[in-house]
């Protein structure tokens, strides 16, 4: 299992997966979709990923009014690039997108 985040990994005490005996291997990778999308594409090809659960996106509507271009780039431009890549990748068995109402509404 791989976890990607633009933020640094929180302290171990806050990470439930570190203590879950059902999760044998987990690797955290710091990643920014707006800057490193090619890295993710290469990673997916190299590691033969079967399933993707996508929590990627920016919510927090109040903050989006301050820097709307950050939200636009992440939630629309970079996500569309990711979807385009994934739609051509026939080896992925399942893709699940998780979001917030704020992120969904900002894309409409």
PDB file of N, CA, C and O in Angstrom, residues 27-92:
ATOM      1  N   UNK A  27       3.921   2.438   2.480  1.00  0.00           N
ATOM      2  CA  UNK A  27       4.988   3.383   2.193  1.00  0.00           C
ATOM      3  C   UNK A  27       4.376   4.742   1.920  1.00  0.00           C
ATOM      4  O   UNK A  27       3.507   4.883   1.066  1.00  0.00           O
ATOM      5  N   UNK A  28       4.832   5.735   2.670  1.00  0.00           N
ATOM      6  CA  UNK A  28       4.393   7.112   2.483  1.00  0.00           C
ATOM      7  C   UNK A  28       5.318   7.793   1.484  1.00  0.00           C
ATOM      8  O   UNK A  28       6.538   7.680   1.575  1.00  0.00           O
ATOM      9  N   UNK A  29       4.724   8.515   0.536  1.00  0.00           N
ATOM     10  CA  UNK A  29       5.502   9.240  -0.469  1.00  0.00           C
ATOM     11  C   UNK A  29       4.973  10.669  -0.549  1.00  0.00           C
ATOM     12  O   UNK A  29       3.781  10.873  -0.796  1.00  0.00           O
ATOM     13  N   UNK A  30       5.842  11.617  -0.305  1.00  0.00           N
ATOM     14  CA  UNK A  30       5.450  13.026  -0.411  1.00  0.00           C
ATOM     15  C   UNK A  30       5.391  13.394  -1.890  1.00  0.00           C
ATOM     16  O   UNK A  30       6.333  13.141  -2.646  1.00  0.00           O
ATOM     17  N   UNK A  31       4.275  14.007  -2.282  1.00  0.00           N
ATOM     18  CA  UNK A  31       3.989  14.191  -3.707  1.00  0.00           C
ATOM     19  C   UNK A  31       3.032  15.354  -3.902  1.00  0.00           C
ATOM     20  O   UNK A  31       2.075  15.508  -3.161  1.00  0.00           O
ATOM     21  N   UNK A  32       3.277  16.180  -4.901  1.00  0.00           N
ATOM     22  CA  UNK A  32       2.387  17.288  -5.257  1.00  0.00           C
ATOM     23  C   UNK A  32       1.934  17.072  -6.698  1.00  0.00           C
ATOM     24  O   UNK A  32       2.742  17.130  -7.625  1.00  0.00           O
ATOM     25  N   UNK A  33       0.666  16.823  -6.889  1.00  0.00           N
ATOM     26  CA  UNK A  33       0.140  16.523  -8.227  1.00  0.00           C
ATOM     27  C   UNK A  33       0.399  17.664  -9.203  1.00  0.00           C
ATOM     28  O   UNK A  33       0.574  17.440 -10.392  1.00  0.00           O
ATOM     29  N   UNK A  34       0.452  18.891  -8.716  1.00  0.00           N
ATOM     30  CA  UNK A  34       0.669  20.024  -9.603  1.00  0.00           C
ATOM     31  C   UNK A  34       2.107  20.119 -10.111  1.00  0.00           C
ATOM     32  O   UNK A  34       2.356  20.739 -11.134  1.00  0.00           O
ATOM     33  N   UNK A  35       3.027  19.514  -9.389  1.00  0.00           N
ATOM     34  CA  UNK A  35       4.438  19.600  -9.762  1.00  0.00           C
ATOM     35  C   UNK A  35       5.022  18.265 -10.211  1.00  0.00           C
ATOM     36  O   UNK A  35       6.003  18.242 -10.940  1.00  0.00           O
ATOM     37  N   UNK A  36       4.455  17.161  -9.735  1.00  0.00           N
ATOM     38  CA  UNK A  36       5.085  15.850  -9.900  1.00  0.00           C
ATOM     39  C   UNK A  36       4.204  14.813 -10.593  1.00  0.00           C
ATOM     40  O   UNK A  36       4.343  13.627 -10.335  1.00  0.00           O
ATOM     41  N   UNK A  37       3.296  15.227 -11.449  1.00  0.00           N
ATOM     42  CA  UNK A  37       2.391  14.265 -12.077  1.00  0.00           C
ATOM     43  C   UNK A  37       3.152  13.218 -12.892  1.00  0.00           C
ATOM     44  O   UNK A  37       2.788  12.043 -12.883  1.00  0.00           O
ATOM     45  N   UNK A  38       4.217  13.612 -13.545  1.00  0.00           N
ATOM     46  CA  UNK A  38       5.006  12.625 -14.298  1.00  0.00           C
ATOM     47  C   UNK A  38       5.615  11.578 -13.380  1.00  0.00           C
ATOM     48  O   UNK A  38       5.729  10.413 -13.752  1.00  0.00           O
ATOM     49  N   UNK A  39       6.017  11.988 -12.180  1.00  0.00           N
ATOM     50  CA  UNK A  39       6.526  11.025 -11.200  1.00  0.00           C
ATOM     51  C   UNK A  39       5.460   9.982 -10.887  1.00  0.00           C
ATOM     52  O   UNK A  39       5.725   8.789 -10.853  1.00  0.00           O
ATOM     53  N   UNK A  40       4.226  10.437 -10.664  1.00  0.00           N
ATOM     54  CA  UNK A  40       3.135   9.513 -10.348  1.00  0.00           C
ATOM     55  C   UNK A  40       2.869   8.563 -11.518  1.00  0.00           C
ATOM     56  O   UNK A  40       2.679   7.361 -11.314  1.00  0.00           O
ATOM     57  N   UNK A  41       2.867   9.069 -12.717  1.00  0.00           N
ATOM     58  CA  UNK A  41       2.643   8.224 -13.896  1.00  0.00           C
ATOM     59  C   UNK A  41       3.704   7.122 -13.973  1.00  0.00           C
ATOM     60  O   UNK A  41       3.380   5.951 -14.172  1.00  0.00           O
ATOM     61  N   UNK A  42       4.960   7.500 -13.818  1.00  0.00           N
ATOM     62  CA  UNK A  42       6.052   6.517 -13.862  1.00  0.00           C
ATOM     63  C   UNK A  42       5.926   5.517 -12.717  1.00  0.00           C
ATOM     64  O   UNK A  42       6.142   4.324 -12.899  1.00  0.00           O
ATOM     65  N   UNK A  43       5.553   6.013 -11.538  1.00  0.00           N
ATOM     66  CA  UNK A  43       5.393   5.150 -10.373  1.00  0.00           C
ATOM     67  C   UNK A  43       4.308   4.104 -10.627  1.00  0.00           C
ATOM     68  O   UNK A  43       4.489   2.919 -10.344  1.00  0.00           O
ATOM     69  N   UNK A  44       3.178   4.535 -11.158  1.00  0.00           N
ATOM     70  CA  UNK A  44       2.071   3.617 -11.419  1.00  0.00           C
ATOM     71  C   UNK A  44       2.460   2.556 -12.443  1.00  0.00           C
ATOM     72  O   UNK A  44       2.113   1.386 -12.296  1.00  0.00           O
ATOM     73  N   UNK A  45       3.173   2.945 -13.465  1.00  0.00           N
ATOM     74  CA  UNK A  45       3.616   1.980 -14.473  1.00  0.00           C
ATOM     75  C   UNK A  45       4.616   0.990 -13.886  1.00  0.00           C
ATOM     76  O   UNK A  45       4.507  -0.211 -14.087  1.00  0.00           O
ATOM     77  N   UNK A  46       5.593   1.504 -13.160  1.00  0.00           N
ATOM     78  CA  UNK A  46       6.665   0.657 -12.622  1.00  0.00           C
ATOM     79  C   UNK A  46       6.160  -0.317 -11.568  1.00  0.00           C
ATOM     80  O   UNK A  46       6.576  -1.471 -11.521  1.00  0.00           O
ATOM     81  N   UNK A  47       5.246   0.112 -10.708  1.00  0.00           N
ATOM     82  CA  UNK A  47       4.805  -0.696  -9.576  1.00  0.00           C
ATOM     83  C   UNK A  47       3.547  -1.509  -9.851  1.00  0.00           C
ATOM     84  O   UNK A  47       3.039  -2.172  -8.959  1.00  0.00           O
ATOM     85  N   UNK A  48       3.051  -1.474 -11.047  1.00  0.00           N
ATOM     86  CA  UNK A  48       1.909  -2.296 -11.451  1.00  0.00           C
ATOM     87  C   UNK A  48       0.757  -2.199 -10.442  1.00  0.00           C
ATOM     88  O   UNK A  48       0.289  -3.198  -9.905  1.00  0.00           O
ATOM     89  N   UNK A  49       0.314  -0.985 -10.201  1.00  0.00           N
ATOM     90  CA  UNK A  49      -0.766  -0.722  -9.249  1.00  0.00           C
ATOM     91  C   UNK A  49      -2.089  -1.220  -9.824  1.00  0.00           C
ATOM     92  O   UNK A  49      -2.417  -0.944 -10.974  1.00  0.00           O
ATOM     93  N   UNK A  50      -2.841  -1.977  -9.020  1.00  0.00           N
ATOM     94  CA  UNK A  50      -4.135  -2.512  -9.449  1.00  0.00           C
ATOM     95  C   UNK A  50      -5.307  -1.637  -9.023  1.00  0.00           C
ATOM     96  O   UNK A  50      -6.307  -1.544  -9.724  1.00  0.00           O
ATOM     97  N   UNK A  51      -5.211  -1.043  -7.825  1.00  0.00           N
ATOM     98  CA  UNK A  51      -6.320  -0.293  -7.253  1.00  0.00           C
ATOM     99  C   UNK A  51      -5.848   1.088  -6.808  1.00  0.00           C
ATOM    100  O   UNK A  51      -4.778   1.212  -6.222  1.00  0.00           O
ATOM    101  N   UNK A  52      -6.688   2.081  -7.067  1.00  0.00           N
ATOM    102  CA  UNK A  52      -6.387   3.443  -6.632  1.00  0.00           C
ATOM    103  C   UNK A  52      -7.592   3.975  -5.878  1.00  0.00           C
ATOM    104  O   UNK A  52      -8.717   3.931  -6.381  1.00  0.00           O
ATOM    105  N   UNK A  53      -7.355   4.463  -4.665  1.00  0.00           N
ATOM    106  CA  UNK A  53      -8.369   5.182  -3.902  1.00  0.00           C
ATOM    107  C   UNK A  53      -7.840   6.605  -3.805  1.00  0.00           C
ATOM    108  O   UNK A  53      -6.815   6.862  -3.181  1.00  0.00           O
ATOM    109  N   UNK A  54      -8.531   7.512  -4.442  1.00  0.00           N
ATOM    110  CA  UNK A  54      -8.058   8.880  -4.649  1.00  0.00           C
ATOM    111  C   UNK A  54      -8.743   9.848  -3.696  1.00  0.00           C
ATOM    112  O   UNK A  54      -9.910  10.151  -3.850  1.00  0.00           O
ATOM    113  N   UNK A  55      -8.001  10.318  -2.705  1.00  0.00           N
ATOM    114  CA  UNK A  55      -8.466  11.360  -1.799  1.00  0.00           C
ATOM    115  C   UNK A  55      -7.899  12.716  -2.222  1.00  0.00           C
ATOM    116  O   UNK A  55      -8.018  13.693  -1.511  1.00  0.00           O
ATOM    117  N   UNK A  56      -7.221  12.745  -3.351  1.00  0.00           N
ATOM    118  CA  UNK A  56      -6.500  13.916  -3.822  1.00  0.00           C
ATOM    119  C   UNK A  56      -7.458  15.054  -4.135  1.00  0.00           C
ATOM    120  O   UNK A  56      -8.451  14.868  -4.821  1.00  0.00           O
ATOM    121  N   UNK A  57      -7.157  16.218  -3.653  1.00  0.00           N
ATOM    122  CA  UNK A  57      -7.957  17.398  -3.944  1.00  0.00           C
ATOM    123  C   UNK A  57      -7.888  18.379  -2.804  1.00  0.00           C
ATOM    124  O   UNK A  57      -7.454  18.062  -1.705  1.00  0.00           O
ATOM    125  N   UNK A  58      -8.288  19.586  -3.102  1.00  0.00           N
ATOM    126  CA  UNK A  58      -8.295  20.630  -2.086  1.00  0.00           C
ATOM    127  C   UNK A  58      -9.735  21.027  -1.786  1.00  0.00           C
ATOM    128  O   UNK A  58     -10.498  21.318  -2.691  1.00  0.00           O
ATOM    129  N   UNK A  59     -10.084  21.032  -0.522  1.00  0.00           N
ATOM    130  CA  UNK A  59     -11.387  21.502  -0.072  1.00  0.00           C
ATOM    131  C   UNK A  59     -11.208  22.888   0.540  1.00  0.00           C
ATOM    132  O   UNK A  59     -10.496  23.719   0.007  1.00  0.00           O
ATOM    133  N   UNK A  60     -11.785  23.095   1.693  1.00  0.00           N
ATOM    134  CA  UNK A  60     -11.628  24.342   2.452  1.00  0.00           C
ATOM    135  C   UNK A  60     -11.993  25.570   1.602  1.00  0.00           C
ATOM    136  O   UNK A  60     -11.142  26.340   1.171  1.00  0.00           O
ATOM    137  N   UNK A  61     -13.276  25.743   1.357  1.00  0.00           N
ATOM    138  CA  UNK A  61     -13.777  26.779   0.471  1.00  0.00           C
ATOM    139  C   UNK A  61     -13.318  28.171   0.878  1.00  0.00           C
ATOM    140  O   UNK A  61     -12.914  28.969   0.029  1.00  0.00           O
ATOM    141  N   UNK A  62     -13.328  28.480   2.165  1.00  0.00           N
ATOM    142  CA  UNK A  62     -12.929  29.826   2.600  1.00  0.00           C
ATOM    143  C   UNK A  62     -11.517  30.167   2.135  1.00  0.00           C
ATOM    144  O   UNK A  62     -11.265  31.274   1.650  1.00  0.00           O
ATOM    145  N   UNK A  63     -10.604  29.217   2.240  1.00  0.00           N
ATOM    146  CA  UNK A  63      -9.230  29.465   1.793  1.00  0.00           C
ATOM    147  C   UNK A  63      -9.122  29.539   0.280  1.00  0.00           C
ATOM    148  O   UNK A  63      -8.231  30.190  -0.260  1.00  0.00           O
ATOM    149  N   UNK A  64     -10.022  28.880  -0.426  1.00  0.00           N
ATOM    150  CA  UNK A  64      -9.965  28.901  -1.894  1.00  0.00           C
ATOM    151  C   UNK A  64     -10.244  30.293  -2.450  1.00  0.00           C
ATOM    152  O   UNK A  64      -9.844  30.597  -3.574  1.00  0.00           O
ATOM    153  N   UNK A  65     -10.912  31.128  -1.701  1.00  0.00           N
ATOM    154  CA  UNK A  65     -11.176  32.496  -2.151  1.00  0.00           C
ATOM    155  C   UNK A  65      -9.913  33.344  -2.119  1.00  0.00           C
ATOM    156  O   UNK A  65      -9.795  34.314  -2.858  1.00  0.00           O
ATOM    157  N   UNK A  66      -8.953  32.978  -1.300  1.00  0.00           N
ATOM    158  CA  UNK A  66      -7.712  33.744  -1.195  1.00  0.00           C
ATOM    159  C   UNK A  66      -6.793  33.439  -2.377  1.00  0.00           C
ATOM    160  O   UNK A  66      -6.223  34.346  -2.989  1.00  0.00           O
ATOM    161  N   UNK A  67      -6.638  32.159  -2.699  1.00  0.00           N
ATOM    162  CA  UNK A  67      -5.782  31.719  -3.801  1.00  0.00           C
ATOM    163  C   UNK A  67      -6.553  30.782  -4.721  1.00  0.00           C
ATOM    164  O   UNK A  67      -6.271  29.584  -4.781  1.00  0.00           O
ATOM    165  N   UNK A  68      -7.545  31.280  -5.438  1.00  0.00           N
ATOM    166  CA  UNK A  68      -8.397  30.386  -6.238  1.00  0.00           C
ATOM    167  C   UNK A  68      -7.634  29.612  -7.306  1.00  0.00           C
ATOM    168  O   UNK A  68      -8.010  28.485  -7.637  1.00  0.00           O
ATOM    169  N   UNK A  69      -6.542  30.147  -7.802  1.00  0.00           N
ATOM    170  CA  UNK A  69      -5.788  29.439  -8.842  1.00  0.00           C
ATOM    171  C   UNK A  69      -5.164  28.150  -8.305  1.00  0.00           C
ATOM    172  O   UNK A  69      -5.019  27.188  -9.050  1.00  0.00           O
ATOM    173  N   UNK A  70      -4.841  28.084  -7.005  1.00  0.00           N
ATOM    174  CA  UNK A  70      -4.311  26.840  -6.422  1.00  0.00           C
ATOM    175  C   UNK A  70      -5.374  25.744  -6.486  1.00  0.00           C
ATOM    176  O   UNK A  70      -5.084  24.603  -6.850  1.00  0.00           O
ATOM    177  N   UNK A  71      -6.591  26.075  -6.121  1.00  0.00           N
ATOM    178  CA  UNK A  71      -7.686  25.095  -6.125  1.00  0.00           C
ATOM    179  C   UNK A  71      -8.019  24.690  -7.557  1.00  0.00           C
ATOM    180  O   UNK A  71      -8.252  23.522  -7.837  1.00  0.00           O
ATOM    181  N   UNK A  72      -8.031  25.657  -8.460  1.00  0.00           N
ATOM    182  CA  UNK A  72      -8.317  25.365  -9.866  1.00  0.00           C
ATOM    183  C   UNK A  72      -7.265  24.407 -10.437  1.00  0.00           C
ATOM    184  O   UNK A  72      -7.611  23.425 -11.090  1.00  0.00           O
ATOM    185  N   UNK A  73      -6.008  24.684 -10.184  1.00  0.00           N
ATOM    186  CA  UNK A  73      -4.937  23.827 -10.706  1.00  0.00           C
ATOM    187  C   UNK A  73      -5.034  22.409 -10.143  1.00  0.00           C
ATOM    188  O   UNK A  73      -4.904  21.434 -10.885  1.00  0.00           O
ATOM    189  N   UNK A  74      -5.275  22.287  -8.839  1.00  0.00           N
ATOM    190  CA  UNK A  74      -5.322  20.961  -8.219  1.00  0.00           C
ATOM    191  C   UNK A  74      -6.590  20.211  -8.589  1.00  0.00           C
ATOM    192  O   UNK A  74      -6.539  19.073  -9.064  1.00  0.00           O
ATOM    193  N   UNK A  75      -7.753  20.815  -8.348  1.00  0.00           N
ATOM    194  CA  UNK A  75      -9.028  20.109  -8.463  1.00  0.00           C
ATOM    195  C   UNK A  75      -9.539  19.972  -9.893  1.00  0.00           C
ATOM    196  O   UNK A  75     -10.418  19.135 -10.139  1.00  0.00           O
ATOM    197  N   UNK A  76      -9.018  20.767 -10.796  1.00  0.00           N
ATOM    198  CA  UNK A  76      -9.513  20.669 -12.170  1.00  0.00           C
ATOM    199  C   UNK A  76      -8.380  20.297 -13.131  1.00  0.00           C
ATOM    200  O   UNK A  76      -8.376  19.214 -13.694  1.00  0.00           O
ATOM    201  N   UNK A  77      -7.403  21.162 -13.290  1.00  0.00           N
ATOM    202  CA  UNK A  77      -6.377  20.938 -14.313  1.00  0.00           C
ATOM    203  C   UNK A  77      -5.581  19.661 -14.047  1.00  0.00           C
ATOM    204  O   UNK A  77      -5.503  18.779 -14.898  1.00  0.00           O
ATOM    205  N   UNK A  78      -4.977  19.541 -12.869  1.00  0.00           N
ATOM    206  CA  UNK A  78      -4.143  18.367 -12.587  1.00  0.00           C
ATOM    207  C   UNK A  78      -4.962  17.086 -12.494  1.00  0.00           C
ATOM    208  O   UNK A  78      -4.515  16.018 -12.913  1.00  0.00           O
ATOM    209  N   UNK A  79      -6.186  17.186 -11.952  1.00  0.00           N
ATOM    210  CA  UNK A  79      -7.027  15.990 -11.863  1.00  0.00           C
ATOM    211  C   UNK A  79      -7.444  15.509 -13.261  1.00  0.00           C
ATOM    212  O   UNK A  79      -7.464  14.311 -13.518  1.00  0.00           O
ATOM    213  N   UNK A  80      -7.751  16.419 -14.161  1.00  0.00           N
ATOM    214  CA  UNK A  80      -8.115  16.019 -15.520  1.00  0.00           C
ATOM    215  C   UNK A  80      -6.935  15.336 -16.198  1.00  0.00           C
ATOM    216  O   UNK A  80      -7.102  14.330 -16.890  1.00  0.00           O
ATOM    217  N   UNK A  81      -5.735  15.840 -15.980  1.00  0.00           N
ATOM    218  CA  UNK A  81      -4.545  15.195 -16.534  1.00  0.00           C
ATOM    219  C   UNK A  81      -4.390  13.777 -15.965  1.00  0.00           C
ATOM    220  O   UNK A  81      -4.069  12.842 -16.689  1.00  0.00           O
ATOM    221  N   UNK A  82      -4.632  13.644 -14.667  1.00  0.00           N
ATOM    222  CA  UNK A  82      -4.562  12.321 -14.040  1.00  0.00           C
ATOM    223  C   UNK A  82      -5.631  11.393 -14.617  1.00  0.00           C
ATOM    224  O   UNK A  82      -5.352  10.255 -14.976  1.00  0.00           O
ATOM    225  N   UNK A  83      -6.870  11.870 -14.720  1.00  0.00           N
ATOM    226  CA  UNK A  83      -7.957  11.045 -15.264  1.00  0.00           C
ATOM    227  C   UNK A  83      -7.642  10.600 -16.694  1.00  0.00           C
ATOM    228  O   UNK A  83      -7.917   9.465 -17.077  1.00  0.00           O
ATOM    229  N   UNK A  84      -7.092  11.497 -17.469  1.00  0.00           N
ATOM    230  CA  UNK A  84      -6.743  11.162 -18.851  1.00  0.00           C
ATOM    231  C   UNK A  84      -5.715  10.034 -18.889  1.00  0.00           C
ATOM    232  O   UNK A  84      -5.860   9.076 -19.642  1.00  0.00           O
ATOM    233  N   UNK A  85      -4.703  10.124 -18.050  1.00  0.00           N
ATOM    234  CA  UNK A  85      -3.696   9.067 -17.972  1.00  0.00           C
ATOM    235  C   UNK A  85      -4.322   7.749 -17.513  1.00  0.00           C
ATOM    236  O   UNK A  85      -4.093   6.702 -18.101  1.00  0.00           O
ATOM    237  N   UNK A  86      -5.129   7.802 -16.450  1.00  0.00           N
ATOM    238  CA  UNK A  86      -5.732   6.586 -15.902  1.00  0.00           C
ATOM    239  C   UNK A  86      -6.702   5.936 -16.883  1.00  0.00           C
ATOM    240  O   UNK A  86      -6.810   4.714 -16.937  1.00  0.00           O
ATOM    241  N   UNK A  87      -7.409   6.747 -17.663  1.00  0.00           N
ATOM    242  CA  UNK A  87      -8.372   6.190 -18.620  1.00  0.00           C
ATOM    243  C   UNK A  87      -7.693   5.365 -19.708  1.00  0.00           C
ATOM    244  O   UNK A  87      -8.308   4.486 -20.302  1.00  0.00           O
ATOM    245  N   UNK A  88      -6.423   5.628 -19.947  1.00  0.00           N
ATOM    246  CA  UNK A  88      -5.670   4.888 -20.962  1.00  0.00           C
ATOM    247  C   UNK A  88      -4.918   3.698 -20.371  1.00  0.00           C
ATOM    248  O   UNK A  88      -4.388   2.880 -21.101  1.00  0.00           O
ATOM    249  N   UNK A  89      -4.884   3.617 -19.056  1.00  0.00           N
ATOM    250  CA  UNK A  89      -4.154   2.547 -18.371  1.00  0.00           C
ATOM    251  C   UNK A  89      -5.121   1.388 -18.101  1.00  0.00           C
ATOM    252  O   UNK A  89      -5.877   1.413 -17.150  1.00  0.00           O
ATOM    253  N   UNK A  90      -5.059   0.386 -18.923  1.00  0.00           N
ATOM    254  CA  UNK A  90      -5.994  -0.745 -18.838  1.00  0.00           C
ATOM    255  C   UNK A  90      -5.642  -1.736 -17.729  1.00  0.00           C
ATOM    256  O   UNK A  90      -6.394  -2.646 -17.453  1.00  0.00           O
ATOM    257  N   UNK A  91      -4.497  -1.564 -17.071  1.00  0.00           N
ATOM    258  CA  UNK A  91      -4.072  -2.498 -16.032  1.00  0.00           C
ATOM    259  C   UNK A  91      -4.682  -2.186 -14.671  1.00  0.00           C
ATOM    260  O   UNK A  91      -4.702  -3.038 -13.795  1.00  0.00           O
ATOM    261  N   UNK A  92      -5.204  -0.998 -14.498  1.00  0.00           N
ATOM    262  CA  UNK A  92      -5.819  -0.634 -13.224  1.00  0.00           C
ATOM    263  C   UNK A  92      -7.200  -1.282 -13.151  1.00  0.00           C
ATOM    264  O   UNK A  92      -8.036  -1.088 -14.030  1.00  0.00           O
TER     265      UNK A  92
END
